[in-house]
PDB file of C-alpha atoms in Angstrom:
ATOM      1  CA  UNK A  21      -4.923 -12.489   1.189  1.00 84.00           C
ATOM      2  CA  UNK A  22      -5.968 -10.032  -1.567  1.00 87.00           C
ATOM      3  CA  UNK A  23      -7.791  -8.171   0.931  1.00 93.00           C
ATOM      4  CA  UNK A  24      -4.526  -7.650   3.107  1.00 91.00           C
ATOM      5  CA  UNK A  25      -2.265  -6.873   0.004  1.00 92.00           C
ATOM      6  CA  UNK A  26      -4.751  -4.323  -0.914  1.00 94.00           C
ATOM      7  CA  UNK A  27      -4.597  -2.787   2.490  1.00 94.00           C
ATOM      8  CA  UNK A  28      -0.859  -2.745   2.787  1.00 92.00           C
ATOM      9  CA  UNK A  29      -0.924  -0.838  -0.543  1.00 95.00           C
ATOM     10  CA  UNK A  30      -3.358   1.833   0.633  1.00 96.00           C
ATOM     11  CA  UNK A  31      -0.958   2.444   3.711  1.00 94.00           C
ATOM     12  CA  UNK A  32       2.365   2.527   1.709  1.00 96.00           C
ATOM     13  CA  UNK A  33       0.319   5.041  -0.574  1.00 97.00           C
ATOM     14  CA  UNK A  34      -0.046   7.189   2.132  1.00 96.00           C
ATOM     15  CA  UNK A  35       3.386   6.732   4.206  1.00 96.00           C
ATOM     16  CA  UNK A  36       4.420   8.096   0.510  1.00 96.00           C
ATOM     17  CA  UNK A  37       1.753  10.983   0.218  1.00 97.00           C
ATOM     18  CA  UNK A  38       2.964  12.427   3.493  1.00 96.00           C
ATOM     19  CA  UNK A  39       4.493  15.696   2.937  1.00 96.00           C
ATOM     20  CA  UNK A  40       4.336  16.696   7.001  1.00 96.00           C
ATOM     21  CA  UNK A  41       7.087  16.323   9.946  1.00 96.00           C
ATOM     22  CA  UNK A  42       6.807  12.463  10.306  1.00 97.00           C
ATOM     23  CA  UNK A  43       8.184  10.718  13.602  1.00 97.00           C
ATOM     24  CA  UNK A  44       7.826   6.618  14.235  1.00 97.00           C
ATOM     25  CA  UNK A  45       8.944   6.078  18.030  1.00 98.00           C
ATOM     26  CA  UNK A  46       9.338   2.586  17.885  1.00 97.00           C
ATOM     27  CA  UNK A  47      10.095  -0.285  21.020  1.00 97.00           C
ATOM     28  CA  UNK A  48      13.086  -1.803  19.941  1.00 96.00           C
ATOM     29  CA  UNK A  49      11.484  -5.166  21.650  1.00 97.00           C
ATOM     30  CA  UNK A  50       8.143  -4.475  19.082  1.00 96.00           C
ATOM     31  CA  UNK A  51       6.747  -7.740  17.467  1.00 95.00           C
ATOM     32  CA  UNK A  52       5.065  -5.622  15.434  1.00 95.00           C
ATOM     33  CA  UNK A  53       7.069  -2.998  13.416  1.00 95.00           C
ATOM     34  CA  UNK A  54      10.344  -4.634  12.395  1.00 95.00           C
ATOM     35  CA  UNK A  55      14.003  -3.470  11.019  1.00 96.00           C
ATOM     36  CA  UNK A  56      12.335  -4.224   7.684  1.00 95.00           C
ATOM     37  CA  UNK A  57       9.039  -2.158   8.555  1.00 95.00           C
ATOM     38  CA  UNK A  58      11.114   0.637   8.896  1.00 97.00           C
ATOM     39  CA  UNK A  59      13.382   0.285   6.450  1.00 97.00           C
ATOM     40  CA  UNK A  60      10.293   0.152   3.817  1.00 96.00           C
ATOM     41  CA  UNK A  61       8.481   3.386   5.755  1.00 96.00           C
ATOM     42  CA  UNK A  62      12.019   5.446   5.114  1.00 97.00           C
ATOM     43  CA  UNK A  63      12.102   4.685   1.283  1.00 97.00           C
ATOM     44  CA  UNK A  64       8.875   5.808   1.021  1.00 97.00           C
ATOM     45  CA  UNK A  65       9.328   8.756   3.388  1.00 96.00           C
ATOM     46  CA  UNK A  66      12.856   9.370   3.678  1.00 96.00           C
ATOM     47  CA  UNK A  67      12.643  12.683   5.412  1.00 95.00           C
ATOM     48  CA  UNK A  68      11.027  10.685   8.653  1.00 97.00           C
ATOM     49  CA  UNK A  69      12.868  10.698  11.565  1.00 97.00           C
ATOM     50  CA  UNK A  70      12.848   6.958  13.802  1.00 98.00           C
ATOM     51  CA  UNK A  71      13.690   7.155  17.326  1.00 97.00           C
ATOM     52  CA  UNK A  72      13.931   3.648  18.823  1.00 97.00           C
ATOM     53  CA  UNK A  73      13.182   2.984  22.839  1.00 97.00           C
ATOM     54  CA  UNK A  74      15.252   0.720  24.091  1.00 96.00           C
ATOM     55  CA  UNK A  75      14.024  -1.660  26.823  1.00 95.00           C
ATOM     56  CA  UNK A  76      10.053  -1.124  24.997  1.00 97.00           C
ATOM     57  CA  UNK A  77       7.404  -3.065  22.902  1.00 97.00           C
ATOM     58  CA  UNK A  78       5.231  -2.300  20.521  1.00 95.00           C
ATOM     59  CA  UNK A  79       3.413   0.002  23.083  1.00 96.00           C
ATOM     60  CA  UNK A  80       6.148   2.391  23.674  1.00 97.00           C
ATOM     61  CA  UNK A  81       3.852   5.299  25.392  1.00 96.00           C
ATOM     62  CA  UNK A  82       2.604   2.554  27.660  1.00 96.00           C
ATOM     63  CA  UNK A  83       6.018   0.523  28.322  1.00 97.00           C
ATOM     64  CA  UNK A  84       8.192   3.767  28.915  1.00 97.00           C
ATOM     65  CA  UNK A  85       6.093   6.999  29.119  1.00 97.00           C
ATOM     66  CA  UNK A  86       8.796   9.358  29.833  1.00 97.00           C
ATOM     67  CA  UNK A  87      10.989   7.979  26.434  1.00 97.00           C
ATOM     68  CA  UNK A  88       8.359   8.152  24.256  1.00 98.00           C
ATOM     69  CA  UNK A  89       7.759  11.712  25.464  1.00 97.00           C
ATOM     70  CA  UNK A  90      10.873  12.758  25.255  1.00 97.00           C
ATOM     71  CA  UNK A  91      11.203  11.683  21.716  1.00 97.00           C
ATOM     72  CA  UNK A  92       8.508  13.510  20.999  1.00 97.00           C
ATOM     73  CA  UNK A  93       9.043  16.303  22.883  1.00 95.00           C
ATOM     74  CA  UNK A  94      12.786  16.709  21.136  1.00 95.00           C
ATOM     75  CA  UNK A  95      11.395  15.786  17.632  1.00 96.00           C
ATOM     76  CA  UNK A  96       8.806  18.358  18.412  1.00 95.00           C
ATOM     77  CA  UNK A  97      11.596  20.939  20.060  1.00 94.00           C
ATOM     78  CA  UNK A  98      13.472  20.511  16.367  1.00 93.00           C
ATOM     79  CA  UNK A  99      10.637  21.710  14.665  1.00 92.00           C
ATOM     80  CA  UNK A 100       9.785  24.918  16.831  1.00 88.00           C
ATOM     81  CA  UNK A 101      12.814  25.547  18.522  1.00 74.00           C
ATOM     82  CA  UNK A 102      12.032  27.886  21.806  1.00 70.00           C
TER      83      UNK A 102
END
């Protein structure tokens, strides 16, 4: 259990250290990231952007390969418009 705590703090360290365009696409059916999950990665980053997939798990890219890249395509679109 110390050994997970410790981990969890490394990667909230770093979801806090990152000072680059940040997108989470997210399967609104995911047993893996939660509301909560997210919630914590946007006070620690609060300039990411979430895009959630409906109809998708945890393995949005596989589950839905045209949402996921169109949510990165836009997210990528906002950065560098044409």
């Amino acid at each position: 259990e110390i050994e997970r705590a410790a981990h969890v703090e490394r990667l909230r360290s770093a979801a806090a250290a990152l000072d680059v365009p940040t997108l989470l696409v997210r399967g609104t059916q995911s047993d893996v990231v939660s509301d909560e999950g997210v919630a914590d990665l946007l006070s620690l980053n609060p300039d990411a952007l979430v895009r959630d997939v409906p109809g998708t798990g945890h393995m949005v890219a596989g589950d839905d390969n045209i949402a996921f890249a169109d949510a990165l395509l836009s997210f990528l679109d906002d950065l560098v418009p044409a």
